[in-house]
Every structure is written in C-alpha cells, then in structure tokens.
CSV table of C-alpha atoms in Angstrom, one decimal:
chain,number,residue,atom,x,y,z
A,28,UNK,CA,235.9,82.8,-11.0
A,29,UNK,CA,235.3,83.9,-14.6
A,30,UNK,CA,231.0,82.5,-13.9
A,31,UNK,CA,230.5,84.5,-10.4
A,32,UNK,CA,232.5,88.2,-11.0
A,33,UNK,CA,231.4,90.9,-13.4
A,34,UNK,CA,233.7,91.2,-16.7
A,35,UNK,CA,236.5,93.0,-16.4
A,36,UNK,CA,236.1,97.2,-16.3
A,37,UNK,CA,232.2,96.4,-15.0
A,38,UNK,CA,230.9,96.7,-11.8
A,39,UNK,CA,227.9,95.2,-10.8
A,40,UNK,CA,226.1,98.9,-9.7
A,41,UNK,CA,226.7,99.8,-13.2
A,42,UNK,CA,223.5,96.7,-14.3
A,43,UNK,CA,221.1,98.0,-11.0
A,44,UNK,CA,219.2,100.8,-11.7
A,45,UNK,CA,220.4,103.7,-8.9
A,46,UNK,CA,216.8,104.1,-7.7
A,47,UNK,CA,217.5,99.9,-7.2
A,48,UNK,CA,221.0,100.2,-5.0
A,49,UNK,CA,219.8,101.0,-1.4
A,50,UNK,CA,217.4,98.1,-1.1
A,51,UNK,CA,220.5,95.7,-2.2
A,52,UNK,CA,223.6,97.7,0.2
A,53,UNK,CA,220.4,98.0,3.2
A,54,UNK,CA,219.3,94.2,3.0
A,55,UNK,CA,219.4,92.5,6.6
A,56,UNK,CA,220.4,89.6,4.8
A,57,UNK,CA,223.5,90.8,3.3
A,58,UNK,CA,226.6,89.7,5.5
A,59,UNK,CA,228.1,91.7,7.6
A,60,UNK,CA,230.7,94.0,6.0
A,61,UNK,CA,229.7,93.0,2.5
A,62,UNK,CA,228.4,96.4,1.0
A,63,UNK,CA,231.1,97.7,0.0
A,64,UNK,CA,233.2,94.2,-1.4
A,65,UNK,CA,229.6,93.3,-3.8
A,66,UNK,CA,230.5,95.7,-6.4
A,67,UNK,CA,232.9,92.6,-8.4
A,68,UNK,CA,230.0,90.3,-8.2
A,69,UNK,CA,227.5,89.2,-10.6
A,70,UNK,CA,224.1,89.7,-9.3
A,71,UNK,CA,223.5,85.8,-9.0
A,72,UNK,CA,226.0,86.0,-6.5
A,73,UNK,CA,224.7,88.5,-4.5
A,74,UNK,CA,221.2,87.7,-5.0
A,75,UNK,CA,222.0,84.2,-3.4
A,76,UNK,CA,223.8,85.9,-0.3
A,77,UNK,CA,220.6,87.6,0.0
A,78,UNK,CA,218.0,84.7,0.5
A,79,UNK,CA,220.4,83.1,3.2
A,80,UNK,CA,218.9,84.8,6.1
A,81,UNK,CA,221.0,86.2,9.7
A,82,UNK,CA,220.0,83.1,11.6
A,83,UNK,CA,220.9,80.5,8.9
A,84,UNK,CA,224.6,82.9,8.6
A,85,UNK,CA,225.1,82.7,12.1
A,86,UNK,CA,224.0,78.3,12.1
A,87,UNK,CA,226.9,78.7,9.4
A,88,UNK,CA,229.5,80.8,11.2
A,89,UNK,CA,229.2,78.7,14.6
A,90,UNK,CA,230.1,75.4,12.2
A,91,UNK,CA,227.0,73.7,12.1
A,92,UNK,CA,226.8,71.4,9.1
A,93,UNK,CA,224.7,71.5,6.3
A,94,UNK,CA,222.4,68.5,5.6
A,95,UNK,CA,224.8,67.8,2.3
A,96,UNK,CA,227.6,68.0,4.3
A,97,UNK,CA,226.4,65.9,7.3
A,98,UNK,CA,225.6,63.3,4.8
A,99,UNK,CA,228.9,63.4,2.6
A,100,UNK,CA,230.8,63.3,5.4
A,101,UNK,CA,228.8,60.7,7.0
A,102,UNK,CA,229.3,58.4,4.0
A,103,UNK,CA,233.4,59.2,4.2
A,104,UNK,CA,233.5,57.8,7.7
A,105,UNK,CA,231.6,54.8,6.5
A,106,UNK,CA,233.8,53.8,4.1
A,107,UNK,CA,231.3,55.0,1.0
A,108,UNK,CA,232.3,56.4,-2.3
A,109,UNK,CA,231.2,59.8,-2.8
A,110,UNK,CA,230.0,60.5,-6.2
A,111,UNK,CA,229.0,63.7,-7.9
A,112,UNK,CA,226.6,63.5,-11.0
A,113,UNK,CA,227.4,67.5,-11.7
A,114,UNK,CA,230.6,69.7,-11.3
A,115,UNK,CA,230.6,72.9,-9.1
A,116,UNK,CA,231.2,74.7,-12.7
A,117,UNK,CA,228.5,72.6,-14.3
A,118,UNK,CA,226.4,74.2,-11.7
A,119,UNK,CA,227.9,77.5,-11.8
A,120,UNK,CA,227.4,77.7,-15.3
A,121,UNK,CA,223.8,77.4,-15.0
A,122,UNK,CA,223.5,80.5,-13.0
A,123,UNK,CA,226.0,82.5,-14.6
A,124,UNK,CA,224.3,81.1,-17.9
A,125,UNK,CA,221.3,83.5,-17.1
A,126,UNK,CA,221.2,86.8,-19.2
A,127,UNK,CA,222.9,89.5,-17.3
A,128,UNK,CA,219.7,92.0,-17.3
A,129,UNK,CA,217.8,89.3,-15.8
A,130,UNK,CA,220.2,88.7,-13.4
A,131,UNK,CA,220.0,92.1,-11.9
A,132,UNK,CA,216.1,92.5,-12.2
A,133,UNK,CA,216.7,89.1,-10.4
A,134,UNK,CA,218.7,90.9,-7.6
A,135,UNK,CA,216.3,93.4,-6.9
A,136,UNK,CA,213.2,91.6,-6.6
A,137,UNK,CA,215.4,89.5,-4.2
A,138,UNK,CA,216.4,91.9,-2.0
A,139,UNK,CA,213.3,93.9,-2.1
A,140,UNK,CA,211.6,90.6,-0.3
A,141,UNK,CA,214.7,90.3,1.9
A,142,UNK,CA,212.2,90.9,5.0
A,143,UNK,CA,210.7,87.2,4.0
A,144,UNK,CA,213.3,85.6,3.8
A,145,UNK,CA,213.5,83.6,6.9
A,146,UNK,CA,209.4,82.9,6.9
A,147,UNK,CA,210.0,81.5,3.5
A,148,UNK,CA,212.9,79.1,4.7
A,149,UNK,CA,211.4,78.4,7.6
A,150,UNK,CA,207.6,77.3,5.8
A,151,UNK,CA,209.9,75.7,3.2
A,152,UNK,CA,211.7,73.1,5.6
A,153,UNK,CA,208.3,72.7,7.4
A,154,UNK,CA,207.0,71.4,3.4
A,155,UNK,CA,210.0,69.5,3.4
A,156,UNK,CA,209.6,67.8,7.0
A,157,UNK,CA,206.0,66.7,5.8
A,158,UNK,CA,207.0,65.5,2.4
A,159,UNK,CA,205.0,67.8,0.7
A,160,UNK,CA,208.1,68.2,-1.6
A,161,UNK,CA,205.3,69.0,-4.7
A,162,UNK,CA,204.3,72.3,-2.9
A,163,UNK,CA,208.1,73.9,-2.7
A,164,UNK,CA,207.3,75.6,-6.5
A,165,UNK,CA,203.5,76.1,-6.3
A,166,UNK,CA,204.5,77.9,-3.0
A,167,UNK,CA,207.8,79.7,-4.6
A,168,UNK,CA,205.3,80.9,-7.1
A,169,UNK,CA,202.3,82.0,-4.4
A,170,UNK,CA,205.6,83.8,-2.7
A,171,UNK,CA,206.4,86.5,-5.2
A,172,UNK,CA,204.6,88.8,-6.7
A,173,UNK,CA,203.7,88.2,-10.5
A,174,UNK,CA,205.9,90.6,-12.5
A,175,UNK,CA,207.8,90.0,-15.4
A,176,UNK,CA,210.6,89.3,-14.1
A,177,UNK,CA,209.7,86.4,-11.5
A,178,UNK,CA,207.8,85.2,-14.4
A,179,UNK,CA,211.1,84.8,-16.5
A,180,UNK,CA,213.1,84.0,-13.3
A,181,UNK,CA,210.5,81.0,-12.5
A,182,UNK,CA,210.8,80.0,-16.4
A,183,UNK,CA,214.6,79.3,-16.6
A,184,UNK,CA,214.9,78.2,-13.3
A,185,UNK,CA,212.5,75.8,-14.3
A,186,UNK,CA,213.7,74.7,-17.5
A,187,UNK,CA,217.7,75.3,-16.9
A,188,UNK,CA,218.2,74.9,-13.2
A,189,UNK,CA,215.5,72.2,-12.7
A,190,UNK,CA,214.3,70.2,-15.9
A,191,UNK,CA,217.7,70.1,-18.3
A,192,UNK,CA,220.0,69.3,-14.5
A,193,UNK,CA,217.3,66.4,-14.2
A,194,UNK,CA,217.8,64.9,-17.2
A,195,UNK,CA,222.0,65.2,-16.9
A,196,UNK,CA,221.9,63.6,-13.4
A,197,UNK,CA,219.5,60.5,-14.2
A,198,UNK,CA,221.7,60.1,-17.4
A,199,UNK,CA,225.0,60.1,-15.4
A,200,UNK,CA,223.4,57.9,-12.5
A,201,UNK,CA,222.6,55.1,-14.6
A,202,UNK,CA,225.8,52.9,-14.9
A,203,UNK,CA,225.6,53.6,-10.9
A,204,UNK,CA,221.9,52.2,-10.5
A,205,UNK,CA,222.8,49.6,-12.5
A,206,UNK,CA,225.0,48.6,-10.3
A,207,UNK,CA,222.9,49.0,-7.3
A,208,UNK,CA,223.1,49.6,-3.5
A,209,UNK,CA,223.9,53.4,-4.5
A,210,UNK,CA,221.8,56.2,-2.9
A,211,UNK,CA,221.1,59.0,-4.5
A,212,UNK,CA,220.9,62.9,-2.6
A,213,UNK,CA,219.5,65.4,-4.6
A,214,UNK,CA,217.9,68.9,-4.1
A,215,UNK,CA,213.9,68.6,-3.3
A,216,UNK,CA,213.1,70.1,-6.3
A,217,UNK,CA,214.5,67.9,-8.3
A,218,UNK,CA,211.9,64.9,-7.3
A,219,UNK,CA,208.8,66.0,-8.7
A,220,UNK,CA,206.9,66.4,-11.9
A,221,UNK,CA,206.8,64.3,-15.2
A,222,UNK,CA,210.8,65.6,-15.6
A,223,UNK,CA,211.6,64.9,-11.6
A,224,UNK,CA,214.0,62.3,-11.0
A,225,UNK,CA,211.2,60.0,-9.6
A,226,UNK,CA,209.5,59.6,-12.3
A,227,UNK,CA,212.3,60.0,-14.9
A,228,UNK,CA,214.1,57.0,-12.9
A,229,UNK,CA,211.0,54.8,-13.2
A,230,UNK,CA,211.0,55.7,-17.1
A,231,UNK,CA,213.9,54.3,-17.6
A,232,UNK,CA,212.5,50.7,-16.1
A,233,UNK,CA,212.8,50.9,-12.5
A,234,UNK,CA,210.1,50.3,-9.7
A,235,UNK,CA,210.1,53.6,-7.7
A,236,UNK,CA,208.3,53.4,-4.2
A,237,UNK,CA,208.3,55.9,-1.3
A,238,UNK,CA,210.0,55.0,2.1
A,239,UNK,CA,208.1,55.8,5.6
C-alpha cells in the first residue's frame, strides 16, 4: 500500500498543477466513479488507470482473461510450476521508485493523450501479432510529443523499468535454465536490445533461436 498511496496528510491534487486537474477528473479512460476516490493515489496509479482504455475495462469487467493469466492458469491445470523471477513489490517499487514531480508531469501528459489511447493499444498488439516486438519503443517514442518530461519518462522507464528488471530476471532464471524444459513469459519489451533478455540469455552461453 505504502508504494501506490500518497503519504499521509497529502493528496495527490495537491502535486497537479490546478490548471492540470480537469484533463485528469474528465479522462474517458478513467473508470467509472473514480473522480472523486483518485485523490489517495500516487499519480503512477492513476496514470496507469488512464492508458487502459473503456473497451479493454469492459474485456476486464465481463471476465475475460488476460494473456498472463490465461497462460498461468493454463500451466496450473497442466500440472506446471509457476514461477515468478520478480515480486509484485519488486515491481511496485519500480514505479513508486520514480520522483514524485515526475510522476505527476507523468499524469498529465497521460491523460492529456487519453483520446489515443485505444489507437495506441490497438497498433501496439497489431506490432506484437507481427513480431515486430523491436518497434513497440521506437513507436512509444513517435507517439508522444517530445517534451521534457516524456524525455525523462522514456529515460527511467528505460533504464529502471526495462534495462535494470532485465538484468534481475535473466540472473534469477538461471538455476531454472539450467535446468531446462522451463519457459519463460515476459513483457515484449523486455526481448530486445543488447540489454533484452534475448540477447542477454545468449550472453550467458545459450544458443537463442526464434520459433515460427
């Protein structure tokens, strides 16, 4: 709790700028009923409510599975071990890690492009469907206008939510490749790059080959 609500005494409208609030309250993202329950919130929090767009809330509220989910739960009825290689706090902590200022510049720019969010999920799962998992950031990038703040926002997602989370999972996956027959799930943006798991995996002696 302590890594997704605002210290005690602070709300979260006292780090948005007033000119800043309406755009956040009048997102069409924002779930129904949640303008006036926010206020406890960090912006990570609320900035993450706000890229999950109406359709992908209401895929949610009728009990359609995620894709981690389907595949944890897939794996149960199997008979296979499920094994993390990060905590929910370990990931929490990543988030919450960012400085509080740029968390709420993060917020605004979010909810200011709230109108794009379902174009950008939807070109982002096309990407995905076509394995063109190297264009998710260049396109995440393309996406947002360049201000200082996505600029920082891109930077320590990049380096704290991407690059240092690589490095943790290969080095707590290796007594399980060592092992073999394990498979390994991991966000697409994790693969990539000289620091993605791909190539980070074959660094540490492995042959790494793509699967049609």
């Amino acid at each position: 709790a302590p890594m997704m609500v605002m210290p005690v005494g602070k709300s979260l409208w006292d780090v948005i700028p007033d000119a800043d609030e309406d755009a956040i309250r009048n997102s069409p993202n924002l779930p129904a009923g949640a303008a006036g329950t926010i206020f406890g919130y960090q912006p990570w929090v609320v900035a993450t409510m706000l890229t999950l767009p109406p359709c992908e809330q209401a895929r949610d509220a009728a009990g359609l599975r995620s894709f981690d989910d389907l595949l944890a739960r897939f794996a149960n009825r199997n008979g296979v071990e499920v094994v993390g290689l990060e905590t929910l706090e370990e990931q929490f902590a990543v988030m919450s890690g960012m400085d509080m200022d740029l968390q709420a510049r993060y917020l605004v720019e979010t909810a200011r492009m709230s109108d794009r969010a379902a174009d950008q999920l939807e070109t982002l799962l096309a990407l995905y469907d076509r394995r063109q998992v190297t264009a998710l950031m260049p396109l995440m990038l393309a996406l947002e206008p360049p201000t200082e703040t996505t600029k920082a926002v891109f930077a320590y997602v990049e380096s704290d939510l991407i690059r240092k989370r690589n490095h943790l999972m290969v080095k707590r996956a290796a007594d399980l490749l060592a092992k073999g027959n394990v498979f390994i799930a991991v966000g697409a943006l994790h693969l990539p790059g000289e620091d993605g798991l791909v190539e980070l995996i074959r660094k540490a002696g492995y042959k790494v080959t793509p699967v049609n």
